Amino acid sequence: MAPGSELACAISGSTRLYGIFGHPITHSLSPLMQTFAFQHHHLDCLYVPFPVQPGHLPQALTGAIALGICGLNVTIPHKEAILPLLDDVSPEAEFIGAVNTVDIRDGRTIGYNTDGTGFLMPLQELPLSFAGTPALVLGAGGASRAVTMALLQAGCPELTLCNRTPERAHRLSGDLRERFPQARINCVPFEHAAAAARSHILMVNTTAVGLHPGDPQLLPETALRPEHVVYDIVYRPMHTELLQAAKQRGATIVLGIEMLIGQGAEAFRIWTDHTFPTAAIRNLVYPLI
Ligand code: NAP
């Protein structure tokens, strides 16, 4: 029996329906987390995974509205494709170019991207002042757009971007400068990441490196120090090689799974205005990674 499957589940005529659109969808942890949170707050709500084929998104969304579904999470391959189908999108989702949460009220669909808020949540538990902390961000893909925007919104004064494909980092830094003209944003070549680490406290990996055994080493162990805070948003495996090295060198580490839980918390807040039972959800999902 999967953890959480023993949760009570009562459906009534007034049960509110939520769900997730994706393909494939079987490995998503969202049904477990959201179901647990609904039941924790005794909310008459149900959360269902919907395996929506890539070509079926418009019909699925129209169907969800027609059926009175109240909210959706959206994952691969629909996060970008859903944007033009929505009535409104948040400034974050617009900047990132992807939506992972939809709120449906009175037939109107509003798209959000909760990556940035989810990313910040575990950092807010640390004795770290964003205003005094320059950040080194490895990667310039979709997740990096969310992370860098969130850091600048939180008051980070200086960002250094480091991406394998330099053009992508330059494009992102240009977009960020337009929105945050007061921030100092630099791009450094990927091979200079270790040198850049010396002048930063917070380091974030937003690349996909670390997902697979045999992936290249992102930073040599010697670049890591006890005063560093190293955050790897890759969450499978939970302790990536980067995090293992950082821990060995005495640095503070932040696990990518915490960002995933944070995203779920923000979606739950948007839909219900309730707080996520984060500690209990941690106990539920950590053993599944
Ligand atoms: P993406 O848009 O495809 O971007 C991938 C990034 O990884 C790019 O910066 C890419 O560099 C870099 N990269 C890939 N392989 C590399 C390699 N071998 N060496 C150096 N750089 C490499 O993907 P994404 O949506 O940003 O997601 C990135 C990672 O974040 C994924 O592992 C994803 O699972 C994770 N993520 C986690 C959470 C969470 O909640 N914890 C949320 C979102 C994403 P180039 O530009 O040079 O290709």
Short mmCIF file of C-alpha atoms and ligand atoms in Angstrom, two decimals:
data_model
loop_
_atom_site.label_atom_id
_atom_site.label_comp_id
_atom_site.label_asym_id
_atom_site.label_seq_id
_atom_site.Cartn_x
_atom_site.Cartn_y
_atom_site.Cartn_z
CA MET A 1 0.00 0.00 0.00
CA ALA A 2 1.45 3.41 -0.99
CA PRO A 3 2.04 5.83 1.90
CA GLY A 4 -0.99 8.05 2.33
CA SER A 5 -3.37 5.62 0.61
CA GLU A 6 -4.90 4.78 4.00
CA LEU A 7 -6.22 8.37 4.18
CA ALA A 8 -9.97 8.64 4.57
CA CYS A 9 -11.77 9.75 1.41
CA ALA A 10 -15.43 10.81 1.52
CA ILE A 11 -17.11 12.25 -1.56
CA SER A 12 -20.32 14.26 -1.23
CA GLY A 13 -22.51 16.36 -3.52
CA SER A 14 -20.53 19.44 -2.54
CA THR A 15 -17.05 17.98 -2.93
CA ARG A 16 -14.76 20.40 -4.77
CA LEU A 17 -12.58 18.83 -7.41
CA TYR A 18 -8.91 19.64 -8.10
CA GLY A 19 -6.35 17.79 -10.18
CA ILE A 20 -3.19 17.73 -12.23
CA PHE A 21 -2.79 17.68 -16.02
CA GLY A 22 0.34 15.98 -17.33
CA HIS A 23 1.67 13.12 -19.42
CA PRO A 24 2.99 10.87 -18.00
CA ILE A 25 1.50 11.60 -14.61
CA THR A 26 1.98 8.41 -12.61
CA HIS A 27 5.15 9.62 -10.82
CA SER A 28 3.72 12.94 -9.63
CA LEU A 29 3.81 13.49 -5.87
CA SER A 30 1.15 16.22 -6.08
CA PRO A 31 -1.91 13.94 -5.62
CA LEU A 32 -0.44 12.59 -2.39
CA MET A 33 0.61 16.00 -1.03
CA GLN A 34 -2.60 17.84 -1.93
CA THR A 35 -4.88 15.03 -0.75
CA PHE A 36 -3.04 14.95 2.57
CA ALA A 37 -3.36 18.73 2.95
CA PHE A 38 -7.09 18.73 2.13
CA GLN A 39 -7.71 16.03 4.69
CA HIS A 40 -5.46 17.70 7.28
CA HIS A 41 -7.74 20.76 7.10
CA HIS A 42 -10.95 18.66 6.83
CA LEU A 43 -11.76 20.28 3.49
CA ASP A 44 -14.38 18.60 1.31
CA CYS A 45 -12.02 18.45 -1.67
CA LEU A 46 -10.65 15.77 -3.94
CA TYR A 47 -7.47 15.79 -6.07
CA VAL A 48 -7.19 13.60 -9.18
CA PRO A 49 -4.30 12.96 -11.63
CA PHE A 50 -5.46 13.45 -15.24
CA PRO A 51 -3.21 11.89 -17.92
CA VAL A 52 -3.82 14.50 -20.64
CA GLN A 53 -2.23 13.66 -24.01
CA PRO A 54 -0.22 16.51 -25.59
CA GLY A 55 -2.81 17.20 -28.32
CA HIS A 56 -5.78 17.14 -25.93
CA LEU A 57 -4.97 20.10 -23.69
CA PRO A 58 -7.54 22.60 -25.07
CA GLN A 59 -10.37 20.05 -24.77
CA ALA A 60 -9.21 18.98 -21.31
CA LEU A 61 -9.19 22.57 -20.05
CA THR A 62 -12.60 23.35 -21.57
CA GLY A 63 -13.87 20.13 -19.99
CA ALA A 64 -12.43 21.05 -16.59
CA ILE A 65 -14.20 24.41 -16.66
CA ALA A 66 -17.46 22.79 -17.80
CA LEU A 67 -17.24 20.19 -15.03
CA GLY A 68 -16.75 22.83 -12.33
CA ILE A 69 -13.21 21.78 -11.44
CA CYS A 70 -11.85 24.42 -9.06
CA GLY A 71 -8.11 24.21 -9.62
CA LEU A 72 -5.37 22.43 -11.51
CA ASN A 73 -1.68 21.79 -11.35
CA VAL A 74 -0.03 21.55 -14.74
CA THR A 75 3.13 19.63 -15.50
CA ILE A 76 5.15 18.35 -18.47
CA PRO A 77 4.29 18.64 -21.37
CA HIS A 78 1.62 21.30 -20.82
CA LYS A 79 3.28 24.04 -18.72
CA GLU A 80 4.03 26.33 -21.68
CA ALA A 81 1.18 25.26 -23.97
CA ILE A 82 -1.51 26.17 -21.43
CA LEU A 83 -0.49 29.84 -21.22
CA PRO A 84 -2.42 31.16 -24.25
CA LEU A 85 -5.49 29.13 -23.26
CA LEU A 86 -5.98 30.97 -19.94
CA ASP A 87 -8.02 34.12 -19.22
CA ASP A 88 -5.24 35.67 -17.15
CA VAL A 89 -1.71 34.82 -16.00
CA SER A 90 0.38 36.16 -13.11
CA PRO A 91 3.43 38.36 -13.85
CA GLU A 92 5.70 35.52 -12.65
CA ALA A 93 4.12 32.98 -15.02
CA GLU A 94 4.35 35.50 -17.86
CA PHE A 95 8.08 36.10 -17.20
CA ILE A 96 8.86 32.42 -16.81
CA GLY A 97 6.71 31.50 -19.82
CA ALA A 98 5.11 28.59 -18.00
CA VAL A 99 2.13 27.92 -15.73
CA ASN A 100 2.04 25.15 -13.13
CA THR A 101 -1.09 26.13 -11.19
CA VAL A 102 -4.51 27.22 -12.44
CA ASP A 103 -7.22 28.69 -10.27
CA ILE A 104 -10.71 28.40 -11.78
CA ARG A 105 -13.30 30.81 -10.34
CA ASP A 106 -16.71 31.51 -11.89
CA GLY A 107 -15.51 29.90 -15.12
CA ARG A 108 -12.44 32.17 -15.34
CA THR A 109 -8.98 30.61 -15.46
CA ILE A 110 -5.99 32.32 -13.84
CA GLY A 111 -2.52 30.82 -14.33
CA TYR A 112 0.31 31.03 -11.80
CA ASN A 113 3.84 29.74 -11.57
CA THR A 114 4.64 28.70 -8.00
CA ASP A 115 8.29 27.67 -8.69
CA GLY A 116 9.75 30.92 -7.36
CA THR A 117 7.71 31.06 -4.17
CA GLY A 118 8.35 27.36 -3.60
CA PHE A 119 12.06 27.90 -4.14
CA LEU A 120 12.25 30.68 -1.54
CA MET A 121 10.32 28.84 1.20
CA PRO A 122 13.18 26.68 2.59
CA LEU A 123 15.61 29.63 2.34
CA GLN A 124 13.27 31.70 4.50
CA GLU A 125 13.85 29.18 7.31
CA LEU A 126 17.60 29.92 7.30
CA PRO A 127 19.34 32.82 9.03
CA LEU A 128 20.05 34.40 5.65
CA SER A 129 19.37 37.99 4.65
CA PHE A 130 18.53 38.12 0.96
CA ALA A 131 19.40 41.82 0.88
CA GLY A 132 23.01 41.09 1.83
CA THR A 133 23.53 37.88 -0.11
CA PRO A 134 24.85 37.75 -3.67
CA ALA A 135 23.80 34.54 -5.41
CA LEU A 136 25.49 32.34 -7.97
CA VAL A 137 22.93 30.55 -10.13
CA LEU A 138 24.02 27.68 -12.35
CA GLY A 139 21.69 27.18 -15.32
CA ALA A 140 19.51 29.50 -17.39
CA GLY A 141 16.56 27.30 -18.33
CA GLY A 142 12.93 27.54 -17.23
CA ALA A 143 13.62 26.79 -13.57
CA SER A 144 16.40 29.38 -13.50
CA ARG A 145 13.98 32.06 -14.74
CA ALA A 146 11.75 31.31 -11.74
CA VAL A 147 14.63 31.11 -9.26
CA THR A 148 16.40 34.29 -10.41
CA MET A 149 13.19 36.32 -10.50
CA ALA A 150 12.28 35.11 -7.00
CA LEU A 151 15.75 35.97 -5.64
CA LEU A 152 15.62 39.49 -7.09
CA GLN A 153 12.05 40.00 -5.83
CA ALA A 154 13.26 38.91 -2.38
CA GLY A 155 15.91 41.65 -2.42
CA CYS A 156 19.04 39.82 -3.58
CA PRO A 157 21.35 42.67 -4.70
CA GLU A 158 23.63 40.77 -7.05
CA LEU A 159 23.23 37.70 -9.25
CA THR A 160 25.82 35.79 -11.21
CA LEU A 161 24.51 33.53 -13.94
CA CYS A 162 26.54 30.63 -15.23
CA ASN A 163 25.19 28.49 -18.05
CA ARG A 164 26.72 25.94 -20.41
CA THR A 165 25.20 27.79 -23.38
CA PRO A 166 26.25 31.42 -22.76
CA GLU A 167 23.62 32.93 -25.10
CA ARG A 168 20.84 31.59 -22.89
CA ALA A 169 22.37 33.21 -19.79
CA HIS A 170 22.74 36.52 -21.66
CA ARG A 171 19.10 36.37 -22.77
CA LEU A 172 17.93 35.71 -19.21
CA SER A 173 20.14 38.44 -17.73
CA GLY A 174 18.76 40.92 -20.29
CA ASP A 175 15.17 40.02 -19.36
CA LEU A 176 15.99 40.31 -15.64
CA ARG A 177 17.70 43.68 -16.08
CA GLU A 178 14.58 45.07 -17.73
CA ARG A 179 12.51 44.10 -14.69
CA PHE A 180 15.07 44.78 -11.99
CA PRO A 181 17.15 47.72 -13.26
CA GLN A 182 18.67 48.29 -9.79
CA ALA A 183 20.11 44.75 -9.51
CA ARG A 184 23.66 43.85 -10.53
CA ILE A 185 23.50 40.85 -12.88
CA ASN A 186 26.61 39.26 -14.37
CA CYS A 187 27.18 36.30 -16.63
CA VAL A 188 30.31 34.19 -16.32
CA PRO A 189 31.40 31.25 -18.47
CA PHE A 190 30.40 27.84 -17.15
CA GLU A 191 34.02 26.81 -16.68
CA HIS A 192 34.54 29.77 -14.31
CA ALA A 193 31.84 28.59 -11.87
CA ALA A 194 34.37 27.43 -9.27
CA ALA A 195 36.14 30.81 -9.30
CA ALA A 196 32.80 32.63 -9.06
CA ALA A 197 31.86 30.49 -6.04
CA ARG A 198 34.59 32.21 -4.01
CA SER A 199 32.77 35.53 -3.99
CA HIS A 200 29.29 34.16 -3.27
CA ILE A 201 27.52 32.75 -0.23
CA LEU A 202 24.40 31.34 -1.86
CA MET A 203 24.84 28.90 -4.74
CA VAL A 204 21.93 27.36 -6.60
CA ASN A 205 22.01 24.58 -9.14
CA THR A 206 19.09 24.92 -11.54
CA THR A 207 20.67 22.78 -14.27
CA ALA A 208 19.58 19.21 -14.86
CA VAL A 209 23.08 18.04 -13.88
CA GLY A 210 22.86 15.61 -10.98
CA LEU A 211 19.77 13.81 -12.20
CA HIS A 212 21.74 10.94 -13.71
CA PRO A 213 24.67 8.87 -12.43
CA GLY A 214 27.80 9.86 -14.36
CA ASP A 215 26.70 13.48 -14.84
CA PRO A 216 29.64 15.92 -14.87
CA GLN A 217 30.80 17.47 -11.60
CA LEU A 218 29.31 20.98 -11.29
CA LEU A 219 31.78 22.42 -8.79
CA PRO A 220 35.00 20.88 -7.43
CA GLU A 221 34.84 20.10 -3.71
CA THR A 222 37.65 22.58 -3.11
CA ALA A 223 35.36 25.43 -4.27
CA LEU A 224 32.96 24.75 -1.39
CA ARG A 225 33.33 26.24 2.09
CA PRO A 226 31.49 26.00 5.44
CA GLU A 227 29.94 29.49 5.00
CA HIS A 228 28.32 28.49 1.70
CA VAL A 229 24.61 27.73 1.35
CA VAL A 230 24.26 25.23 -1.50
CA TYR A 231 20.80 24.63 -2.92
CA ASP A 232 20.29 21.95 -5.58
CA ILE A 233 16.81 22.04 -7.11
CA VAL A 234 17.34 18.58 -8.62
CA TYR A 235 15.43 16.34 -6.20
CA ARG A 236 15.92 12.87 -7.65
CA PRO A 237 18.25 11.74 -6.11
CA MET A 238 17.48 13.68 -2.95
CA HIS A 239 21.19 14.11 -2.07
CA THR A 240 22.87 14.91 -5.37
CA GLU A 241 26.64 14.71 -5.75
CA LEU A 242 26.83 18.50 -5.39
CA LEU A 243 24.94 18.38 -2.09
CA GLN A 244 27.03 15.48 -0.82
CA ALA A 245 30.23 17.39 -1.60
CA ALA A 246 28.85 20.57 0.01
CA LYS A 247 27.87 18.69 3.14
CA GLN A 248 31.28 17.09 3.34
CA ARG A 249 32.86 20.55 3.21
CA GLY A 250 30.65 21.77 6.07
CA ALA A 251 28.33 23.95 3.94
CA THR A 252 24.61 24.37 4.64
CA ILE A 253 22.60 22.41 2.10
CA VAL A 254 19.04 22.86 0.85
CA LEU A 255 17.30 19.93 -0.83
CA GLY A 256 15.36 20.30 -4.10
CA ILE A 257 12.46 18.33 -2.65
CA GLU A 258 11.85 21.32 -0.34
CA MET A 259 11.18 23.47 -3.42
CA LEU A 260 8.70 20.89 -4.69
CA ILE A 261 6.90 20.91 -1.34
CA GLY A 262 7.00 24.71 -1.35
CA GLN A 263 5.37 24.80 -4.79
CA GLY A 264 2.62 22.54 -3.52
CA ALA A 265 2.16 24.81 -0.50
CA GLU A 266 1.76 27.87 -2.71
CA ALA A 267 -0.78 26.13 -5.00
CA PHE A 268 -2.72 25.04 -1.91
CA ARG A 269 -2.69 28.62 -0.58
CA ILE A 270 -3.94 29.98 -3.92
CA TRP A 271 -6.84 27.49 -3.98
CA THR A 272 -7.82 27.38 -0.32
CA ASP A 273 -6.05 30.20 1.54
CA HIS A 274 -4.91 27.58 4.06
CA THR A 275 -1.35 26.75 5.11
CA PHE A 276 0.27 23.51 4.02
CA PRO A 277 1.09 20.98 6.76
CA THR A 278 4.70 21.04 5.56
CA ALA A 279 6.34 18.96 8.31
CA ALA A 280 3.84 16.11 7.92
CA ILE A 281 4.11 16.26 4.13
CA ARG A 282 7.89 16.04 4.41
CA ASN A 283 7.45 12.79 6.37
CA LEU A 284 5.13 11.53 3.65
CA VAL A 285 7.24 12.31 0.58
CA TYR A 286 10.85 12.01 1.73
CA PRO A 287 10.71 8.18 1.81
CA LEU A 288 9.35 8.18 -1.76
CA ILE A 289 12.37 9.93 -3.35
P1 NAP B 1 15.48 23.33 -18.93
O1 NAP B 1 14.67 24.55 -19.20
O2 NAP B 1 15.54 22.25 -19.95
O3 NAP B 1 16.99 23.82 -18.62
C1 NAP B 1 18.00 22.86 -18.38
C2 NAP B 1 19.23 23.57 -17.81
O4 NAP B 1 20.21 22.57 -17.50
C3 NAP B 1 19.89 24.52 -18.82
O5 NAP B 1 20.50 25.56 -18.11
C4 NAP B 1 20.95 23.58 -19.46
O6 NAP B 1 22.02 24.27 -20.03
C5 NAP B 1 21.41 22.83 -18.23
N1 NAP B 1 22.07 21.56 -18.53
C6 NAP B 1 21.48 20.40 -18.93
N2 NAP B 1 22.41 19.44 -19.10
C7 NAP B 1 23.61 20.02 -18.79
C8 NAP B 1 24.96 19.53 -18.77
N3 NAP B 1 25.25 18.28 -19.07
N4 NAP B 1 25.94 20.39 -18.38
C9 NAP B 1 25.63 21.67 -18.05
N5 NAP B 1 24.39 22.18 -18.07
C10 NAP B 1 23.39 21.36 -18.44
O7 NAP B 1 15.01 22.61 -17.59
P2 NAP B 1 14.38 23.30 -16.28
O8 NAP B 1 12.92 23.27 -16.37
O9 NAP B 1 15.07 24.59 -16.06
O10 NAP B 1 14.77 22.23 -15.15
C11 NAP B 1 16.12 22.06 -14.72
C12 NAP B 1 16.17 21.09 -13.55
O11 NAP B 1 15.47 21.62 -12.45
C13 NAP B 1 15.55 19.71 -13.83
O12 NAP B 1 16.39 18.73 -13.29
C14 NAP B 1 14.26 19.75 -13.07
O13 NAP B 1 13.86 18.47 -12.62
C15 NAP B 1 14.61 20.63 -11.89
N6 NAP B 1 13.44 21.30 -11.31
C16 NAP B 1 13.17 21.06 -9.98
C17 NAP B 1 12.10 21.68 -9.39
C18 NAP B 1 11.80 21.41 -7.93
O14 NAP B 1 10.67 21.66 -7.51
N7 NAP B 1 12.74 20.97 -7.14
C19 NAP B 1 11.29 22.55 -10.14
C20 NAP B 1 11.60 22.79 -11.48
C21 NAP B 1 12.70 22.15 -12.07
P3 NAP B 1 21.99 24.67 -21.60
O15 NAP B 1 21.19 25.95 -21.69
O16 NAP B 1 23.41 24.86 -21.94
O17 NAP B 1 21.33 23.54 -22.33
#
